[in-house]
Tab-separated table of C-alpha atoms in Angstrom:
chain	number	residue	atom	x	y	z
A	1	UNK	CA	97.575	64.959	107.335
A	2	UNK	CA	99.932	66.946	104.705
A	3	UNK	CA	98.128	69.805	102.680
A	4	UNK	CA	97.078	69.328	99.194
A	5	UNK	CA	98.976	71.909	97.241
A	6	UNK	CA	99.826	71.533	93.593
A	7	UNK	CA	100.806	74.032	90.988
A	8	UNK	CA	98.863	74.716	87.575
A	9	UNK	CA	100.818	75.109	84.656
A	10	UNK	CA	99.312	78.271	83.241
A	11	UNK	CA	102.510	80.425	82.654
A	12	UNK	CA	103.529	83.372	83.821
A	13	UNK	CA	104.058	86.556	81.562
A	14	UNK	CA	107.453	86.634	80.575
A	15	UNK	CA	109.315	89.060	82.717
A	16	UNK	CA	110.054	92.929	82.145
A	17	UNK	CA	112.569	94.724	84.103
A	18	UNK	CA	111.533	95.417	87.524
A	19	UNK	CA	108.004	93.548	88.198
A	20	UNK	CA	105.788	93.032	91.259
A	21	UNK	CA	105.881	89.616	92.371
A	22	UNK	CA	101.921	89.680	93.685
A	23	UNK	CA	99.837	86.695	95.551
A	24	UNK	CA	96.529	87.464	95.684
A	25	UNK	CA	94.895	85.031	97.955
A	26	UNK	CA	90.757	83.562	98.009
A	27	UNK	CA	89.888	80.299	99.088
A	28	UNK	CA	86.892	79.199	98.009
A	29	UNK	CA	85.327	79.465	94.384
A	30	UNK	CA	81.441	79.641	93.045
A	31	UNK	CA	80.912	80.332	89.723
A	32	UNK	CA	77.878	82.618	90.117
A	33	UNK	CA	79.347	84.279	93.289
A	34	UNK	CA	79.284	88.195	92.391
A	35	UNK	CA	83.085	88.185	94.656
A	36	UNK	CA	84.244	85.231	92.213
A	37	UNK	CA	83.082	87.214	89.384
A	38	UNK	CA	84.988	90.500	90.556
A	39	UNK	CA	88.372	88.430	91.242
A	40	UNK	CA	88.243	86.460	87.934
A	41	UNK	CA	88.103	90.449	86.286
A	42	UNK	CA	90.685	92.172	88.349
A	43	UNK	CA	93.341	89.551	87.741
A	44	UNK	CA	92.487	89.756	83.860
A	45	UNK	CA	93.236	93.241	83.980
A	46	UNK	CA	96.180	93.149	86.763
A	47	UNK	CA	97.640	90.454	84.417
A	48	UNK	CA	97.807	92.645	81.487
A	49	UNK	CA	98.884	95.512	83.623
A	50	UNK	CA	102.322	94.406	82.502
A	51	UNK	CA	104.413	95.340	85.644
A	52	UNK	CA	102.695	92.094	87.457
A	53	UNK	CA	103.343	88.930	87.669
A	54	UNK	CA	100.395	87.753	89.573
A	55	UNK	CA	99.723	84.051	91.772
A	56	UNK	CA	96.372	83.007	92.897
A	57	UNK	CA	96.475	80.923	96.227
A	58	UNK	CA	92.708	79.122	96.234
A	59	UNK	CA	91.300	75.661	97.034
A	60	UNK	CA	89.862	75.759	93.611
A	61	UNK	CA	89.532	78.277	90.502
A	62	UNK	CA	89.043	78.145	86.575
A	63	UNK	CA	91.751	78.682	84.578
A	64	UNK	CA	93.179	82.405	83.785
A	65	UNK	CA	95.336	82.470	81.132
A	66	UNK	CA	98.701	84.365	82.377
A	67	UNK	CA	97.997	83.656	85.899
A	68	UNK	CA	100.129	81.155	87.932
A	69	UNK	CA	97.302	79.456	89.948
A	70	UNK	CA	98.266	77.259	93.239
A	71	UNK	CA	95.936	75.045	94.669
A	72	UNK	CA	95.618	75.036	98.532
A	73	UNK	CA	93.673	72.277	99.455
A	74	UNK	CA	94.382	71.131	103.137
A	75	UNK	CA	91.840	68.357	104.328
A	76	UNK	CA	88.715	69.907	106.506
A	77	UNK	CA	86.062	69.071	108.250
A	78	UNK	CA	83.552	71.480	109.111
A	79	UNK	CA	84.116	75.332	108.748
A	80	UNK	CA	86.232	76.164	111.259
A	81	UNK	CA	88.562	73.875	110.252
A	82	UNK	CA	88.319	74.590	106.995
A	83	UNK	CA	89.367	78.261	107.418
A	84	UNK	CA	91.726	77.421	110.038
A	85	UNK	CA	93.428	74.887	107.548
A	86	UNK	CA	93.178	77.212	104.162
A	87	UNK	CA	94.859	80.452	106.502
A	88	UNK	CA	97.606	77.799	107.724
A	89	UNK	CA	98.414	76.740	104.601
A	90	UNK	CA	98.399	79.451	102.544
A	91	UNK	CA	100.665	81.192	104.807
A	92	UNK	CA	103.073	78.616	104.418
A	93	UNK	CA	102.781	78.759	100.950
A	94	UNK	CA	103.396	82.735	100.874
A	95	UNK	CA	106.383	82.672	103.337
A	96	UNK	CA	107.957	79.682	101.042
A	97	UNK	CA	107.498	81.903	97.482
A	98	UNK	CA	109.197	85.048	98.541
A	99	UNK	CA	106.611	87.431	96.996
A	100	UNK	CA	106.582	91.049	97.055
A	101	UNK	CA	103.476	92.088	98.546
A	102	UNK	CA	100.684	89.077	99.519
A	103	UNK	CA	96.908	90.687	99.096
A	104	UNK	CA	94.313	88.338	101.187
A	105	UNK	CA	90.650	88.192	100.189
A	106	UNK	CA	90.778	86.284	103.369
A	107	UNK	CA	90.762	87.188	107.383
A	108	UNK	CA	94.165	85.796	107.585
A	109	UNK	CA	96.966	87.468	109.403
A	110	UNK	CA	100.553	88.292	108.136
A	111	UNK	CA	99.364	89.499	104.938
A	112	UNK	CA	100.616	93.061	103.311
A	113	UNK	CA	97.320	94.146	101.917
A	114	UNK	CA	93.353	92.957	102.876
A	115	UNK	CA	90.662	93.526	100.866
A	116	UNK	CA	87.995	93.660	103.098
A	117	UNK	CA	85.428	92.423	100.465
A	118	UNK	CA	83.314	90.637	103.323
A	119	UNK	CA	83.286	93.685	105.473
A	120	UNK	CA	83.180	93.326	109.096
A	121	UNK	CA	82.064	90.268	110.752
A	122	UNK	CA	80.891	92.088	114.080
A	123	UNK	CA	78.658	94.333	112.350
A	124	UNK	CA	77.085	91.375	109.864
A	125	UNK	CA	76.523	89.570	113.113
A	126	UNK	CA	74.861	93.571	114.969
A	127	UNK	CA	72.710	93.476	112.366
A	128	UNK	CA	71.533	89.752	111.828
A	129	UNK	CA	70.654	89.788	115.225
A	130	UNK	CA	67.842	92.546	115.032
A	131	UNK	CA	65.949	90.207	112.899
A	132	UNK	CA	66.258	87.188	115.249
A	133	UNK	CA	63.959	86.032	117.730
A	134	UNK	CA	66.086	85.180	120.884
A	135	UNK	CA	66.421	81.511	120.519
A	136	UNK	CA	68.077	82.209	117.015
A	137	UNK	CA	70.250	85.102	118.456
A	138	UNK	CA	71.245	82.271	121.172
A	139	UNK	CA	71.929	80.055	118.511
A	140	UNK	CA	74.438	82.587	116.765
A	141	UNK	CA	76.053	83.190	119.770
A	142	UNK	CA	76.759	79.558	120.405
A	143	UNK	CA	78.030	79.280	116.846
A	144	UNK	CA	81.961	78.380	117.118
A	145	UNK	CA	82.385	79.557	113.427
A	146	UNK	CA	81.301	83.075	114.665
A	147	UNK	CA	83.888	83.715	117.313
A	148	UNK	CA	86.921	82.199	114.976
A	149	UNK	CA	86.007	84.329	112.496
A	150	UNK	CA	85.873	87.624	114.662
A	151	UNK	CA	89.008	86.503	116.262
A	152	UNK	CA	91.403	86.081	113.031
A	153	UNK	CA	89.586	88.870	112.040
A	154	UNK	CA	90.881	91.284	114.918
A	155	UNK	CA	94.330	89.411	114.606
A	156	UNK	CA	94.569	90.312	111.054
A	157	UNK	CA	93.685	93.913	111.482
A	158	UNK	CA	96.087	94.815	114.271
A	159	UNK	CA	98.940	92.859	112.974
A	160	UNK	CA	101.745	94.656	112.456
A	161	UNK	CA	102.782	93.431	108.879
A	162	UNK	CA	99.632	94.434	107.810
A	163	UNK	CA	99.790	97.685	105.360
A	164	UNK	CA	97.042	98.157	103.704
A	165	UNK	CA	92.941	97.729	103.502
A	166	UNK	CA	91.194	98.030	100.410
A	167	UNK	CA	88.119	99.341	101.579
A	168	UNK	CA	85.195	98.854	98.552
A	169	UNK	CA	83.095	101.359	100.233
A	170	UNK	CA	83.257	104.454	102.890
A	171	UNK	CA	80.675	102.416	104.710
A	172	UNK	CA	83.492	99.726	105.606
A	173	UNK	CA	86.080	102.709	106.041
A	174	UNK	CA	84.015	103.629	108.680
A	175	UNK	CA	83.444	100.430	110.236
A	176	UNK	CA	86.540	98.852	110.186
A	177	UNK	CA	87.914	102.441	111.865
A	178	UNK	CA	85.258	102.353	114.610
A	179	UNK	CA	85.855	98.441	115.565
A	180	UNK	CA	89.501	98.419	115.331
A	181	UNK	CA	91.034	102.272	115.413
A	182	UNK	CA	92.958	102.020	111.848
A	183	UNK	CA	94.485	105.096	110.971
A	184	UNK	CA	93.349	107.134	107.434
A	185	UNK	CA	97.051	106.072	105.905
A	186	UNK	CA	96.318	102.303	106.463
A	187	UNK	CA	93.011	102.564	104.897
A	188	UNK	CA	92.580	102.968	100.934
A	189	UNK	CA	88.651	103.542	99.338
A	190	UNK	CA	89.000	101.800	96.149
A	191	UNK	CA	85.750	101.014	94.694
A	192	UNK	CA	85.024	97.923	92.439
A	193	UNK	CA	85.398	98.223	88.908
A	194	UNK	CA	82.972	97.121	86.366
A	195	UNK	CA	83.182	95.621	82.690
A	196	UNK	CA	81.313	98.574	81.105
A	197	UNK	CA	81.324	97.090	77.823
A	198	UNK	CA	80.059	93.588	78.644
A	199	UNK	CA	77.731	95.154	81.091
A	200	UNK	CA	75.598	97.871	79.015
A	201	UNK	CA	72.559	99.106	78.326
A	202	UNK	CA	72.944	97.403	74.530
A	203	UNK	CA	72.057	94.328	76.332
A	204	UNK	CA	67.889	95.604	76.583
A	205	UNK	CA	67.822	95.396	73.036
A	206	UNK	CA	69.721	91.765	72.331
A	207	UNK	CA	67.921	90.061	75.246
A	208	UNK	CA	64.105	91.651	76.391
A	209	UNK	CA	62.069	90.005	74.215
A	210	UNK	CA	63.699	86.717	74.308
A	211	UNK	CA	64.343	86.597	77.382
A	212	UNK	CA	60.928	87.648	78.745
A	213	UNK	CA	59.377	85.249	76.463
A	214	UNK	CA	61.502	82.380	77.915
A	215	UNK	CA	59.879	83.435	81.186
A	216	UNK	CA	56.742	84.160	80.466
A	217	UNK	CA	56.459	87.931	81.420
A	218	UNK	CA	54.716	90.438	79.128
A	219	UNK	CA	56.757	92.984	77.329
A	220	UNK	CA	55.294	95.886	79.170
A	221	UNK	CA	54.860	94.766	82.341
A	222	UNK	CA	57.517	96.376	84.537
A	223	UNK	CA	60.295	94.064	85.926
A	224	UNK	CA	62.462	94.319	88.990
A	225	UNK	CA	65.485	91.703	89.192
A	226	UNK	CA	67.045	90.410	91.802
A	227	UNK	CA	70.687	88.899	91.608
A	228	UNK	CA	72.369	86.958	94.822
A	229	UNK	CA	72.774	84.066	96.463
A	230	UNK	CA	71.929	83.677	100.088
A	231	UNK	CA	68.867	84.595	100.037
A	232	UNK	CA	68.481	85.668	103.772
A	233	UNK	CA	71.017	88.258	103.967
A	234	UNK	CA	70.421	89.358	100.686
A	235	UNK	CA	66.856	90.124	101.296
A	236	UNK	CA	64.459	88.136	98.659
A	237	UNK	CA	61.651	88.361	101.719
A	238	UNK	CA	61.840	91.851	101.611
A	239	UNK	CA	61.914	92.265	97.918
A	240	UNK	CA	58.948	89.926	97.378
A	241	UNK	CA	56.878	92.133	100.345
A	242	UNK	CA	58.239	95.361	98.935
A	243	UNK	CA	56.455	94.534	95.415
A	244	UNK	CA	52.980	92.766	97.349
A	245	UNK	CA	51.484	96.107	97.127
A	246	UNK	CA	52.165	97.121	93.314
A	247	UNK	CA	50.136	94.910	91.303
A	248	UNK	CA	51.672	95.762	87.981
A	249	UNK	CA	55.377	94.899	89.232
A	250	UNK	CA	57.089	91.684	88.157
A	251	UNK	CA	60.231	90.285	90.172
A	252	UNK	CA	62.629	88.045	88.798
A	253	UNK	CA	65.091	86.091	90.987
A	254	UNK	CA	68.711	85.064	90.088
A	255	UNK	CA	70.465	83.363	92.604
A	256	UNK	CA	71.051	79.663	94.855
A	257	UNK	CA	69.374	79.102	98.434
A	258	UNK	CA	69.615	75.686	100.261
A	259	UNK	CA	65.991	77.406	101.296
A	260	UNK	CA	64.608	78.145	98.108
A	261	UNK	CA	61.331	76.206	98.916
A	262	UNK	CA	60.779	78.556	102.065
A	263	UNK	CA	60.499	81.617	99.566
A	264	UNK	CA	58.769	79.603	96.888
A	265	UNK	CA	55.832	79.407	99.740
A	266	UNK	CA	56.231	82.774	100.462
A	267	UNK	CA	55.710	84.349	97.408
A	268	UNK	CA	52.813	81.763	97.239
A	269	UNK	CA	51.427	82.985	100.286
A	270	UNK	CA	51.552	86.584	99.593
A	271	UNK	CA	49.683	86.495	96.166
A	272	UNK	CA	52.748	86.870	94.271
A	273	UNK	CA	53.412	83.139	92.674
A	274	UNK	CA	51.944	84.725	88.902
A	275	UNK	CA	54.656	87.793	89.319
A	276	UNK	CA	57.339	85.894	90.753
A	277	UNK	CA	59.849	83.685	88.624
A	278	UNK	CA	62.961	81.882	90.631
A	279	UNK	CA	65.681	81.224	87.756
A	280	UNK	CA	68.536	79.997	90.149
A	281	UNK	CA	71.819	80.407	90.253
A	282	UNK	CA	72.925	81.468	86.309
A	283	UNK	CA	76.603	81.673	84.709
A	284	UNK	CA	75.614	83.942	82.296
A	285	UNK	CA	74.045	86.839	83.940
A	286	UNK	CA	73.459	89.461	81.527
A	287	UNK	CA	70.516	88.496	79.518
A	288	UNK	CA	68.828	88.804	82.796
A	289	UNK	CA	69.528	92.428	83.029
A	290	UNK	CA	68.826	92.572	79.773
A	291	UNK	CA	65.142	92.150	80.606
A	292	UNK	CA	64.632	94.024	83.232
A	293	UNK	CA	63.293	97.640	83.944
A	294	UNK	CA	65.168	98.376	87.233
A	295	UNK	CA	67.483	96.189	90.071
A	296	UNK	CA	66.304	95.201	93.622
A	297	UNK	CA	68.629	94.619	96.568
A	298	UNK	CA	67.334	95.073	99.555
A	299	UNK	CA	70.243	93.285	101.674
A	300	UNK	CA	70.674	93.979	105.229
A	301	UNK	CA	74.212	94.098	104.521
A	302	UNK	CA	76.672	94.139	101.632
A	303	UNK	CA	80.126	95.603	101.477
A	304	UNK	CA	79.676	96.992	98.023
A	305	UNK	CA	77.533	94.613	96.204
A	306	UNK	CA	78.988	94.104	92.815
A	307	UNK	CA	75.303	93.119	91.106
A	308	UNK	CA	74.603	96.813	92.091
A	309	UNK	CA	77.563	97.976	89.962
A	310	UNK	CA	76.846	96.491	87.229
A	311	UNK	CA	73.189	96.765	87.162
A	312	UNK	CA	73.888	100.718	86.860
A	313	UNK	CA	76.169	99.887	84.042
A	314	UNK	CA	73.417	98.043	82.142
A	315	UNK	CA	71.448	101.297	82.209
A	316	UNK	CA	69.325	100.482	85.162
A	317	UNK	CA	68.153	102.544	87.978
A	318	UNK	CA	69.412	100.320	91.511
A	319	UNK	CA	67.042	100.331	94.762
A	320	UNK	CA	69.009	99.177	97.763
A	321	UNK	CA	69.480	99.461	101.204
A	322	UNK	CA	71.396	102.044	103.243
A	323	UNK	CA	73.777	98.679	104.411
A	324	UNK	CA	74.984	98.414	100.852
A	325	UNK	CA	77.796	100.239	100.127
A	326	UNK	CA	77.031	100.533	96.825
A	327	UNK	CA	74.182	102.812	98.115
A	328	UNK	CA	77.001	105.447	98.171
A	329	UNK	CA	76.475	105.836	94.205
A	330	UNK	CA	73.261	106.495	94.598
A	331	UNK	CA	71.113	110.078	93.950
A	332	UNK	CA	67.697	108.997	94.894
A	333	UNK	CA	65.155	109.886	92.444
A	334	UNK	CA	68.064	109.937	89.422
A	335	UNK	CA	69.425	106.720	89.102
A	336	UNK	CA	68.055	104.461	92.000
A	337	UNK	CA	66.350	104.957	95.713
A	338	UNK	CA	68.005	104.005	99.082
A	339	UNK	CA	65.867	102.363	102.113
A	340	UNK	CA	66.409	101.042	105.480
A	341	UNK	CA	66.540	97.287	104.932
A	342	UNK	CA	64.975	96.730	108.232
A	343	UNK	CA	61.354	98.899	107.378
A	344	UNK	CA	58.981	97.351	105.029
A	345	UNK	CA	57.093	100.545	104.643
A	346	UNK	CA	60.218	102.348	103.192
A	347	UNK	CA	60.890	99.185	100.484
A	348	UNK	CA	56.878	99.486	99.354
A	349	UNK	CA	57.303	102.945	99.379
A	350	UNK	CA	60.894	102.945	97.540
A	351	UNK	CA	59.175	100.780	94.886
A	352	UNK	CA	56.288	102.854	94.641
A	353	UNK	CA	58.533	106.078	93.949
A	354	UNK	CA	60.325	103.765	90.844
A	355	UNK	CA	57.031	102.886	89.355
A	356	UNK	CA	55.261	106.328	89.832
A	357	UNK	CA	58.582	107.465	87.400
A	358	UNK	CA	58.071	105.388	84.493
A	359	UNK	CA	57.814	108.415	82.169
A	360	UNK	CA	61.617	109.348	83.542
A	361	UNK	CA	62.711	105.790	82.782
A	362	UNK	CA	64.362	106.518	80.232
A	363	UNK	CA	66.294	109.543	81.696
A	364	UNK	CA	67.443	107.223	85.063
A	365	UNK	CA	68.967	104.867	82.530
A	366	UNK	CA	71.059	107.423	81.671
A	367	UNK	CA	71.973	108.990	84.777
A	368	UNK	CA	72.864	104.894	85.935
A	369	UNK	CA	74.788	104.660	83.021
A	370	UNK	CA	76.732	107.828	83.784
A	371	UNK	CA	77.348	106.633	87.155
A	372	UNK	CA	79.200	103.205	86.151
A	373	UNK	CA	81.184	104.963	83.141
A	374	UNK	CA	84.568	106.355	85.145
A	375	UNK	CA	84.271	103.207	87.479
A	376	UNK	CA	85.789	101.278	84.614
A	377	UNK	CA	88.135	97.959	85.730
A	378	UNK	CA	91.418	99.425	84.175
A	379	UNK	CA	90.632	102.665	86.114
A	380	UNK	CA	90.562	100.319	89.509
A	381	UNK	CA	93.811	98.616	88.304
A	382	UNK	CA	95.532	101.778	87.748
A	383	UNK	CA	94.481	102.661	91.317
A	384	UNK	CA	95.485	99.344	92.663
A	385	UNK	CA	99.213	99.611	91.054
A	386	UNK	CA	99.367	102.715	92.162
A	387	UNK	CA	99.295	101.622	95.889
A	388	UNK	CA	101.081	98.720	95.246
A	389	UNK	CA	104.373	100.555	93.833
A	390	UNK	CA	104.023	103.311	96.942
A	391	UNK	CA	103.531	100.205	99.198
A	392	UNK	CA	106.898	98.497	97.817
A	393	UNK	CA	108.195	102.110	98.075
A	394	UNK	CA	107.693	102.206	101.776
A	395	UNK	CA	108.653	98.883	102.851
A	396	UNK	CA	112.400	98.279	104.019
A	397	UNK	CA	114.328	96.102	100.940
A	398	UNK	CA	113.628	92.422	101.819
A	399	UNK	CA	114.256	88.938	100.832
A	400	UNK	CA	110.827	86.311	100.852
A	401	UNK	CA	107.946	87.406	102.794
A	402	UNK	CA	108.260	87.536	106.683
């Protein structure tokens, strides 16, 4: 069955001496993913960059304005397939375009640059598995989609063409050099950027009151929010037991899970159903940050964790878990607290400590603050282009993409 690939008439800058010819390549598309949300920013600001001109290779995607988007659709049935087909075909697409440098958000070989945005499969899996009972850690091990994903994974790393990985935290630095022995030149740290003037901490005073009187939660009561979908990695158990304990706290949840119900009962059964409010999966996630005191993630693993980012823009102080590698930005005790993922005690206990500071509040807004100010999106696109021209600079001249 032929691929489904069509392209979208949404024009091209007009060209300007010597520019990049870029594909940046992610196949799938939800509109409250926190990835989605960071891809739809950085090719904003790589499209005004100016020395771009930028293609998007994905099965589906809003339109950008200045962005020549090209839908790779191939037919699929189940998710092998479905990556299988996507890597095929956008390959084919790449080698057929000629561009100058091809940057994969997906495990696919033959690509210049990676951005290792899902982090390692191997260790995701390492880690899942300490929380599984053995018929569960059977199950994962007898999960087809597992294997194809560590295999294009290793074929991607230690394929030759491949020059670069955008790493979005040390943490993945690390892993991806202790799995597959990439050298420090091959490896680049750059961590996401935020929108620092959409996300700030103006948005307490346009949203708290409305927004907590939408959801019923007193004005002083102190509120913890929660942003992610996927529920189980992401660690809404854990953030429901780590605020059983602290009577006072509130917990609001942002985010989509096929087992929503299962957590519903949860928070039932723990006492919590008063304190608790599930608001789904939201477009518009601001107002929601708006109306909190302070940001829970306590994921057993995340890459960077983009919610994290831009909760510390927004002014407030970010608990996560020592898997996050947004826990990198974090001072415990000034603008957030860091805890195993994996030890209730230390999430009660990490909770605790942000209550018990409530007078300081107002100072580990600030310090968050601080911390998302020089992490600005143009400063990540300057960094980006930067690698890209030395990149280009090292590569042998060349017709389309081999």
């Amino acid at each position: 069955m032929s691929d489904h690939t069509e392209l979208h008439a949404f024009p091209a800058p007009e060209a300007k001496g010597e520019r990049i010819r870029l594909a940046i390549v992610r196949q799938r598309y939800n509109p409250a993913g926190g990835a989605e949300r960071f891809v739809s920013r950085a090719l904003d600001v790589l499209r005004d960059a100016g020395s771009l001109d930028v293609s998007l290779l994905a099965r589906r995607w809003e339109p950008i304005e200045g962005i020549r988007a090209v839908t790779v659709a191939p037919f699929y049935f189940g998710n092998v397939w479905r990556d299988w087909g996507f890597a095929r075909a956008a390959r084919r697409v790449w080698l057929a375009e000629g561009f100058d440098l091809v940057q994969s958000h997906e495990r696919i070989p033959g690509c210049d640059v990676y951005r290792a945005g899902d982090g390692v499969h191997a260790r995701w899996l390492a880690l899942r598995r300490q929380t599984m009972g053995f018929w569960r850690r059977l199950s994962l091990w007898l999960n087809p989609y597992h294997h194809y994903v560590c295999r294009a994974e290793r074929r991607m790393f230690l394929d030759p063409r491949l020059k670069l990985v955008i790493c979005i935290s040390q943490m993945i630095k690390r892993e991806i050099q202790q799995t597959f022995g990439l050298p420090d030149e091959r490896l680049a740290v750059i961590y996401n950027g935020v929108d620092t003037e959409a996300f700030h901490p103006s948005l307490r005073e346009r949203h708290r009151a409305a927004m907590r009187a939408a959801w019923d939660i007193p004005d002083d009561a102190p509120l913890l929010l929660f942003v992610g979908s996927g529920f189980e990695r992401k660690g809404v158990a854990r953030a429901l037991k780590a605020i059983e304990a602290h009577a006072q706290i509130y917990l609001v949840v942002v985010g989509a899970d096929k087992h929503l119900a299962r957590y519903q009962r949860l928070a039932e059964s723990l006492g919590l159903a008063r304190r608790v409010r599930f608001c789904g999966p939201q477009q518009d996630v601001k107002p929601f940050y708006g109306m909190a005191d302070g940001f829970l993630l306590p994921t057993l693993y995340e890459p960077f964790g983009n919610v994290c980012i831009e909760a510390l823009a927004c002014g407030l102080p970010v608990l996560t878990s020592t898997t996050c590698g947004a826990a990198e930005l974090i001072t415990p005790g000034e603008n957030g607290w860091v805890a195993d993922a994996l030890s209730p005690p230390a999430w009660s206990e990490a909770v605790g400590a942000w209550l018990a500071a409530r007078a300081r509040w107002d100072a580990l807004s600030l310090s968050a603050r601080r911390t998302a100010e020089p992490m600005r999106l143009s400063v990540m696109a300057d960094t980006l282009l930067a690698n890209y021209h030395r990149l280009l600079q090292s590569l042998p001249q060349r017709g389309p993409h081999a």
